[in-house]
PDB file of C-alpha atoms in Angstrom:
ATOM      1  CA  MET H 169     -23.495   7.827   1.045  1.00 55.00           C
ATOM      2  CA  THR H 170     -26.738   5.881   2.168  1.00 55.00           C
ATOM      3  CA  ASN H 171     -29.952   8.602   2.997  1.00 62.00           C
ATOM      4  CA  PRO H 172     -31.622   8.261   5.908  1.00 60.00           C
ATOM      5  CA  GLN H 173     -35.532   8.163   6.517  1.00 62.00           C
ATOM      6  CA  ILE H 174     -36.157  11.290   8.287  1.00 70.00           C
ATOM      7  CA  HIS H 175     -38.805  10.814  10.992  1.00 64.00           C
ATOM      8  CA  THR H 176     -40.760  13.114  13.057  1.00 71.00           C
ATOM      9  CA  GLN H 177     -42.864  13.179  16.030  1.00 65.00           C
ATOM     10  CA  ASN H 178     -44.233  15.603  18.775  1.00 65.00           C
ATOM     11  CA  GLY H 179     -41.502  18.269  17.395  1.00 66.00           C
ATOM     12  CA  GLY H 180     -38.849  16.086  17.300  1.00 68.00           C
ATOM     13  CA  ALA H 181     -37.174  14.432  14.245  1.00 72.00           C
ATOM     14  CA  TRP H 182     -34.799  11.126  14.101  1.00 70.00           C
ATOM     15  CA  ARG H 183     -32.767   9.332  11.377  1.00 67.00           C
ATOM     16  CA  GLU H 184     -33.304   5.985  10.591  1.00 63.00           C
ATOM     17  CA  TYR H 185     -30.507   4.547   8.428  1.00 61.00           C
ATOM     18  CA  PRO H 186     -32.014   1.904   5.860  1.00 65.00           C
ATOM     19  CA  LYS H 187     -29.915  -1.764   6.788  1.00 71.00           C
ATOM     20  CA  THR H 188     -26.380  -1.654   4.533  1.00 76.00           C
ATOM     21  CA  THR H 189     -24.959  -4.828   3.300  1.00 83.00           C
ATOM     22  CA  VAL H 190     -21.248  -4.828   4.332  1.00 81.00           C
ATOM     23  CA  PRO H 191     -18.568  -6.373   2.541  1.00 84.00           C
ATOM     24  CA  ASP H 192     -16.859  -9.460   4.449  1.00 83.00           C
ATOM     25  CA  ALA H 193     -13.473  -8.109   3.031  1.00 86.00           C
ATOM     26  CA  LEU H 194     -14.115  -4.624   4.941  1.00 84.00           C
ATOM     27  CA  GLN H 195     -15.555  -6.033   7.567  1.00 82.00           C
ATOM     28  CA  SER H 196     -12.394  -8.085   8.108  1.00 84.00           C
ATOM     29  CA  ALA H 197      -9.988  -5.294   6.818  1.00 83.00           C
ATOM     30  CA  ILE H 198     -11.667  -3.247  10.075  1.00 79.00           C
ATOM     31  CA  GLY H 199     -11.185  -5.986  12.707  1.00 81.00           C
ATOM     32  CA  GLY H 200     -14.520  -7.097  12.315  1.00 74.00           C
ATOM     33  CA  HIS H 201     -16.299  -4.042  14.198  1.00 78.00           C
ATOM     34  CA  PRO H 202     -19.858  -4.493  12.993  1.00 83.00           C
ATOM     35  CA  LEU H 203     -20.566  -0.586  14.234  1.00 85.00           C
ATOM     36  CA  VAL H 204     -17.323   0.788  12.355  1.00 87.00           C
ATOM     37  CA  ALA H 205     -17.825  -0.925   8.913  1.00 85.00           C
ATOM     38  CA  GLN H 206     -21.364  -0.105   8.723  1.00 85.00           C
ATOM     39  CA  THR H 207     -21.163   3.481   9.153  1.00 84.00           C
ATOM     40  CA  LEU H 208     -18.569   2.866   6.372  1.00 87.00           C
ATOM     41  CA  THR H 209     -20.435   1.479   4.116  1.00 86.00           C
ATOM     42  CA  ARG H 210     -23.479   4.021   4.259  1.00 83.00           C
ATOM     43  CA  ARG H 211     -20.989   6.923   3.751  1.00 82.00           C
ATOM     44  CA  GLY H 212     -19.890   5.211   0.663  1.00 84.00           C
ATOM     45  CA  ILE H 213     -16.238   3.417   2.274  1.00 86.00           C
ATOM     46  CA  THR H 214     -16.543  -0.006   0.665  1.00 86.00           C
ATOM     47  CA  ASP H 215     -13.347  -0.332  -1.055  1.00 86.00           C
ATOM     48  CA  VAL H 216     -10.810  -1.695   1.585  1.00 87.00           C
ATOM     49  CA  ASP H 217      -8.068   0.482   0.328  1.00 88.00           C
ATOM     50  CA  ALA H 218     -10.126   3.424   0.452  1.00 86.00           C
ATOM     51  CA  ALA H 219     -11.224   2.284   4.697  1.00 86.00           C
ATOM     52  CA  ARG H 220      -8.022   2.142   5.216  1.00 87.00           C
ATOM     53  CA  ALA H 221      -6.857   5.524   3.970  1.00 84.00           C
ATOM     54  CA  PHE H 222      -9.817   6.702   5.890  1.00 83.00           C
ATOM     55  CA  LEU H 223      -8.991   5.515   9.581  1.00 86.00           C
ATOM     56  CA  ASP H 224      -5.236   5.381   9.244  1.00 85.00           C
ATOM     57  CA  PRO H 225      -3.313   8.089   8.340  1.00 85.00           C
ATOM     58  CA  ASP H 226      -0.348   6.075   7.403  1.00 86.00           C
ATOM     59  CA  TYR H 227      -2.653   4.590   4.470  1.00 84.00           C
ATOM     60  CA  HIS H 228      -3.576   8.079   3.216  1.00 80.00           C
ATOM     61  CA  ILE H 229      -2.259   9.897   0.157  1.00 86.00           C
ATOM     62  CA  PRO H 230      -3.026  13.498   0.134  1.00 88.00           C
ATOM     63  CA  ALA H 231      -3.852  15.541  -2.730  1.00 93.00           C
ATOM     64  CA  SER H 232      -0.869  17.841  -4.097  1.00 96.00           C
ATOM     65  CA  PRO H 233      -1.060  21.284  -3.393  1.00 96.00           C
ATOM     66  CA  SER H 234      -0.827  22.239  -7.277  1.00 96.00           C
ATOM     67  CA  GLU H 235      -4.461  20.788  -7.409  1.00 97.00           C
ATOM     68  CA  LEU H 236      -5.769  23.568  -6.729  1.00 98.00           C
ATOM     69  CA  PRO H 237      -6.203  26.009  -9.028  1.00 97.00           C
ATOM     70  CA  GLY H 238      -4.165  29.274  -8.634  1.00 98.00           C
ATOM     71  CA  LEU H 239      -1.716  27.756  -5.906  1.00 98.00           C
ATOM     72  CA  THR H 240       1.140  27.669  -7.554  1.00 98.00           C
ATOM     73  CA  HIS H 241       1.013  30.901  -8.864  1.00 98.00           C
ATOM     74  CA  ALA H 242      -0.155  31.855  -5.549  1.00 98.00           C
ATOM     75  CA  ALA H 243       3.147  30.025  -3.900  1.00 98.00           C
ATOM     76  CA  ASP H 244       5.231  31.834  -6.440  1.00 98.00           C
ATOM     77  CA  LEU H 245       4.329  35.021  -5.381  1.00 98.00           C
ATOM     78  CA  ILE H 246       4.704  34.542  -1.653  1.00 98.00           C
ATOM     79  CA  GLU H 247       7.857  32.743  -2.294  1.00 98.00           C
ATOM     80  CA  SER H 248       9.310  35.723  -4.034  1.00 98.00           C
ATOM     81  CA  ALA H 249       7.898  38.008  -1.355  1.00 97.00           C
ATOM     82  CA  ILE H 250       9.692  35.857   1.571  1.00 97.00           C
ATOM     83  CA  ALA H 251      12.801  36.390  -0.154  1.00 97.00           C
ATOM     84  CA  THR H 252      13.113  39.946  -1.253  1.00 96.00           C
ATOM     85  CA  GLY H 253      11.734  41.002   2.056  1.00 94.00           C
ATOM     86  CA  GLU H 254       8.447  41.997   1.228  1.00 95.00           C
ATOM     87  CA  HIS H 255       6.055  42.638   3.994  1.00 95.00           C
ATOM     88  CA  ILE H 256       2.941  40.444   3.871  1.00 97.00           C
ATOM     89  CA  LEU H 257      -0.438  41.650   6.109  1.00 97.00           C
ATOM     90  CA  VAL H 258      -2.430  38.441   6.574  1.00 98.00           C
ATOM     91  CA  TRP H 259      -6.255  39.203   6.336  1.00 98.00           C
ATOM     92  CA  GLY H 260      -8.262  36.757   8.471  1.00 97.00           C
ATOM     93  CA  ASP H 261     -11.860  36.638   9.823  1.00 95.00           C
ATOM     94  CA  PHE H 262     -12.938  36.528  13.849  1.00 95.00           C
ATOM     95  CA  ASP H 263     -14.851  32.684  13.264  1.00 96.00           C
ATOM     96  CA  VAL H 264     -13.060  29.943  14.214  1.00 96.00           C
ATOM     97  CA  ASP H 265     -12.095  29.420  10.570  1.00 96.00           C
ATOM     98  CA  GLY H 266     -10.513  32.528  10.289  1.00 96.00           C
ATOM     99  CA  GLN H 267      -8.486  32.929  13.343  1.00 97.00           C
ATOM    100  CA  THR H 268      -7.023  29.397  12.549  1.00 98.00           C
ATOM    101  CA  SER H 269      -6.342  30.229   9.549  1.00 98.00           C
ATOM    102  CA  THR H 270      -4.609  33.103  10.650  1.00 98.00           C
ATOM    103  CA  THR H 271      -2.525  31.511  12.510  1.00 98.00           C
ATOM    104  CA  LEU H 272      -1.418  28.739  10.557  1.00 98.00           C
ATOM    105  CA  LEU H 273      -0.129  31.519   8.151  1.00 98.00           C
ATOM    106  CA  VAL H 274       1.167  33.902  10.361  1.00 98.00           C
ATOM    107  CA  GLU H 275       3.553  30.624  12.285  1.00 98.00           C
ATOM    108  CA  ALA H 276       4.542  29.219   9.266  1.00 97.00           C
ATOM    109  CA  LEU H 277       5.349  32.459   6.998  1.00 98.00           C
ATOM    110  CA  LYS H 278       7.517  33.502  10.389  1.00 97.00           C
ATOM    111  CA  GLU H 279       9.014  29.948  10.108  1.00 96.00           C
ATOM    112  CA  LEU H 280       9.873  30.812   6.382  1.00 96.00           C
ATOM    113  CA  GLY H 281      11.384  33.695   7.008  1.00 96.00           C
ATOM    114  CA  ALA H 282       8.829  36.168   6.208  1.00 96.00           C
ATOM    115  CA  GLN H 283       8.221  39.827   7.211  1.00 95.00           C
ATOM    116  CA  VAL H 284       4.678  39.035   8.149  1.00 95.00           C
ATOM    117  CA  SER H 285       1.977  40.930  10.318  1.00 94.00           C
ATOM    118  CA  TYR H 286      -1.951  40.305  10.358  1.00 95.00           C
ATOM    119  CA  HIS H 287      -5.402  41.642  10.978  1.00 95.00           C
ATOM    120  CA  ILE H 288      -8.520  39.832  12.331  1.00 95.00           C
ATOM    121  CA  PRO H 289     -11.498  42.273  12.171  1.00 94.00           C
ATOM    122  CA  LEU H 290     -13.242  43.521  15.140  1.00 89.00           C
ATOM    123  CA  ARG H 291     -16.757  41.356  14.645  1.00 89.00           C
ATOM    124  CA  ALA H 292     -18.950  44.721  16.427  1.00 87.00           C
ATOM    125  CA  THR H 293     -17.412  47.514  14.287  1.00 88.00           C
ATOM    126  CA  GLU H 294     -16.018  45.728  10.606  1.00 86.00           C
ATOM    127  CA  GLY H 295     -18.137  42.702  10.712  1.00 87.00           C
ATOM    128  CA  HIS H 296     -16.986  40.004   8.075  1.00 91.00           C
ATOM    129  CA  GLY H 297     -14.449  40.818   4.856  1.00 93.00           C
ATOM    130  CA  ILE H 298     -12.505  43.544   4.173  1.00 96.00           C
ATOM    131  CA  LYS H 299     -13.309  46.974   4.948  1.00 95.00           C
ATOM    132  CA  VAL H 300     -11.617  49.811   2.723  1.00 96.00           C
ATOM    133  CA  GLU H 301     -11.380  52.428   5.410  1.00 95.00           C
ATOM    134  CA  VAL H 302      -9.601  49.784   7.952  1.00 94.00           C
ATOM    135  CA  LEU H 303      -6.685  48.525   4.887  1.00 95.00           C
ATOM    136  CA  ASP H 304      -6.653  52.188   4.002  1.00 94.00           C
ATOM    137  CA  LYS H 305      -5.076  53.048   7.735  1.00 92.00           C
ATOM    138  CA  LEU H 306      -2.919  49.553   7.952  1.00 91.00           C
ATOM    139  CA  ILE H 307      -1.339  50.470   4.925  1.00 89.00           C
ATOM    140  CA  SER H 308      -0.640  54.300   5.049  1.00 85.00           C
ATOM    141  CA  ALA H 309      -0.251  53.949   8.775  1.00 75.00           C
ATOM    142  CA  PRO H 310       3.846  55.406   9.649  1.00 74.00           C
ATOM    143  CA  PRO H 311       5.717  52.552   9.553  1.00 69.00           C
ATOM    144  CA  THR H 312       7.189  50.962  12.852  1.00 68.00           C
ATOM    145  CA  SER H 313       9.828  48.454  13.430  1.00 63.00           C
ATOM    146  CA  ASN H 314       6.846  46.162  14.569  1.00 66.00           C
ATOM    147  CA  PHE H 315       4.626  46.934  11.814  1.00 66.00           C
ATOM    148  CA  PRO H 316       6.419  48.557   8.736  1.00 73.00           C
ATOM    149  CA  LEU H 317       4.469  49.040   5.475  1.00 86.00           C
ATOM    150  CA  PRO H 318       2.498  46.071   4.071  1.00 93.00           C
ATOM    151  CA  THR H 319       3.435  45.366   0.192  1.00 95.00           C
ATOM    152  CA  VAL H 320       1.648  41.726   0.096  1.00 98.00           C
ATOM    153  CA  LEU H 321      -1.974  41.563   1.023  1.00 98.00           C
ATOM    154  CA  LEU H 322      -2.747  37.735   1.811  1.00 98.00           C
ATOM    155  CA  THR H 323      -6.084  36.876   2.662  1.00 98.00           C
ATOM    156  CA  CYS H 324      -7.563  33.664   4.305  1.00 98.00           C
ATOM    157  CA  ASP H 325     -11.171  32.560   4.846  1.00 97.00           C
ATOM    158  CA  THR H 326     -12.392  35.888   3.182  1.00 97.00           C
ATOM    159  CA  GLY H 327     -11.607  38.230   0.102  1.00 97.00           C
ATOM    160  CA  ILE H 328     -13.630  35.725  -2.940  1.00 98.00           C
ATOM    161  CA  ALA H 329     -15.938  38.919  -3.222  1.00 97.00           C
ATOM    162  CA  ALA H 330     -13.928  41.620  -2.464  1.00 97.00           C
ATOM    163  CA  HIS H 331     -13.665  43.576  -5.171  1.00 98.00           C
ATOM    164  CA  GLU H 332     -14.052  47.051  -4.115  1.00 97.00           C
ATOM    165  CA  ALA H 333     -10.942  46.090  -1.115  1.00 97.00           C
ATOM    166  CA  VAL H 334      -9.023  44.453  -3.891  1.00 98.00           C
ATOM    167  CA  ASN H 335      -8.886  47.157  -6.016  1.00 98.00           C
ATOM    168  CA  PHE H 336      -7.993  49.735  -3.653  1.00 97.00           C
ATOM    169  CA  ALA H 337      -5.263  47.768  -2.928  1.00 97.00           C
ATOM    170  CA  LYS H 338      -4.340  46.981  -6.192  1.00 97.00           C
ATOM    171  CA  LYS H 339      -4.400  50.609  -6.798  1.00 96.00           C
ATOM    172  CA  CYS H 340      -2.269  51.438  -3.487  1.00 95.00           C
ATOM    173  CA  GLY H 341       0.492  49.115  -5.452  1.00 96.00           C
ATOM    174  CA  LEU H 342       0.060  45.863  -3.393  1.00 97.00           C
ATOM    175  CA  ILE H 343       0.159  42.497  -4.343  1.00 98.00           C
ATOM    176  CA  VAL H 344      -3.149  40.944  -3.981  1.00 98.00           C
ATOM    177  CA  VAL H 345      -3.473  37.209  -2.502  1.00 98.00           C
ATOM    178  CA  ILE H 346      -6.427  35.850  -1.871  1.00 98.00           C
ATOM    179  CA  THR H 347      -7.029  32.361  -0.103  1.00 98.00           C
ATOM    180  CA  ASP H 348     -10.795  31.219   0.741  1.00 98.00           C
ATOM    181  CA  HIS H 349     -13.732  28.441   0.418  1.00 98.00           C
ATOM    182  CA  HIS H 350     -16.922  30.454   0.227  1.00 97.00           C
ATOM    183  CA  ASP H 351     -19.258  30.543  -3.127  1.00 97.00           C
ATOM    184  CA  LEU H 352     -17.705  32.382  -6.247  1.00 97.00           C
ATOM    185  CA  PRO H 353     -19.212  35.608  -7.286  1.00 97.00           C
ATOM    186  CA  PRO H 354     -20.248  35.671 -10.627  1.00 97.00           C
ATOM    187  CA  GLU H 355     -17.002  37.673 -11.389  1.00 97.00           C
ATOM    188  CA  LEU H 356     -13.846  37.073  -9.355  1.00 98.00           C
ATOM    189  CA  PRO H 357     -11.778  40.239  -7.918  1.00 98.00           C
ATOM    190  CA  ASP H 358      -8.523  41.235  -9.803  1.00 98.00           C
ATOM    191  CA  ALA H 359      -6.191  39.881  -7.656  1.00 98.00           C
ATOM    192  CA  ASP H 360      -2.544  38.917  -8.266  1.00 98.00           C
ATOM    193  CA  ALA H 361      -4.073  35.288  -7.225  1.00 98.00           C
ATOM    194  CA  ILE H 362      -6.559  33.268  -5.976  1.00 98.00           C
ATOM    195  CA  ILE H 363      -7.301  29.880  -4.625  1.00 98.00           C
ATOM    196  CA  ASN H 364     -10.568  28.902  -3.764  1.00 98.00           C
ATOM    197  CA  SER H 365     -11.253  25.512  -2.614  1.00 98.00           C
ATOM    198  CA  LYS H 366     -14.597  25.680  -4.768  1.00 97.00           C
ATOM    199  CA  MET H 367     -12.564  26.076  -8.191  1.00 98.00           C
ATOM    200  CA  ALA H 368     -11.671  22.868  -7.854  1.00 97.00           C
ATOM    201  CA  PRO H 369     -13.730  20.191  -9.519  1.00 95.00           C
ATOM    202  CA  ASP H 370     -16.633  18.598  -8.392  1.00 92.00           C
ATOM    203  CA  GLY H 371     -16.087  15.794  -6.523  1.00 87.00           C
ATOM    204  CA  HIS H 372     -12.621  16.180  -5.889  1.00 93.00           C
ATOM    205  CA  PRO H 373     -10.982  15.907  -2.433  1.00 90.00           C
ATOM    206  CA  LEU H 374      -9.686  19.315  -2.428  1.00 96.00           C
ATOM    207  CA  SER H 375     -13.321  21.022  -3.331  1.00 96.00           C
ATOM    208  CA  THR H 376     -14.434  20.722   0.039  1.00 94.00           C
ATOM    209  CA  LEU H 377     -11.554  22.286   1.968  1.00 97.00           C
ATOM    210  CA  PRO H 378     -12.432  25.055   4.769  1.00 97.00           C
ATOM    211  CA  GLY H 379     -10.722  27.914   4.791  1.00 98.00           C
ATOM    212  CA  VAL H 380      -7.944  26.845   7.038  1.00 98.00           C
ATOM    213  CA  GLY H 381      -7.401  23.633   4.609  1.00 98.00           C
ATOM    214  CA  VAL H 382      -7.044  25.976   1.828  1.00 98.00           C
ATOM    215  CA  ALA H 383      -4.386  28.027   3.844  1.00 98.00           C
ATOM    216  CA  TYR H 384      -2.527  24.689   4.978  1.00 98.00           C
ATOM    217  CA  LYS H 385      -2.447  23.651   1.334  1.00 98.00           C
ATOM    218  CA  LEU H 386      -0.665  26.987   0.476  1.00 98.00           C
ATOM    219  CA  ILE H 387       2.023  26.348   3.247  1.00 98.00           C
ATOM    220  CA  GLU H 388       2.108  22.795   2.443  1.00 97.00           C
ATOM    221  CA  GLU H 389       3.369  24.111  -0.739  1.00 97.00           C
ATOM    222  CA  LEU H 390       6.035  26.786   0.545  1.00 97.00           C
ATOM    223  CA  TYR H 391       7.566  24.238   2.684  1.00 96.00           C
ATOM    224  CA  ALA H 392       7.836  21.453  -0.034  1.00 95.00           C
ATOM    225  CA  ARG H 393       9.430  24.359  -1.972  1.00 93.00           C
ATOM    226  CA  THR H 394      12.206  24.283   0.776  1.00 92.00           C
ATOM    227  CA  GLY H 395      12.673  20.622   1.408  1.00 85.00           C
ATOM    228  CA  ASP H 396      11.277  20.719   4.461  1.00 72.00           C
ATOM    229  CA  SER H 397       9.870  17.567   5.400  1.00 60.00           C
ATOM    230  CA  HIS H 398       7.145  19.522   7.694  1.00 59.00           C
ATOM    231  CA  PHE H 399       4.305  19.045   6.514  1.00 56.00           C
TER     232      PHE H 399
END
């Protein structure tokens, strides 16, 4: 990617990109539009095939979910939980990434036949992460038809540093599967399976996925195992 020169004046700032040389083949492949060609070149996309994959989903070949470390094992656990009628509690977050992750997991797992419920922390009283006291209430409350006792804790956009909560859940007999994208702590929690985009090698196309992207790849794998071409 071409780095711009930053100019500042009177408290403001603007970026000035150096002139770029656009390959003729790239210019032709994208229909000759100079602004699009320059933008792609500045982003380091100068190969015709790479440019087509970037601009046209018909040319894009997505990375396999199995390329995310830990995903295959996590999918095994969730697939087994669905087959045996376990109740899966999806624990998300209150921001956009957390809410979209939660929605994706809950709706897709229901389509796959899972018993599933969810919890999104209240920002004002819980904040980010998994609070043990809240988790304790959810897994120890009298079961109802709408909320049977969870036996699987599936996180999204959170959990990678939740050592205390994971240990508590495991002590209570829950299977814990973490899906997250935040920076890895020095020591990972003792979950049954962990998927985190930052566990992928540097430069891998999946290494920069947000929380909802990680959740998506898990669901993509689960659908593929059913032979469903949803994804």
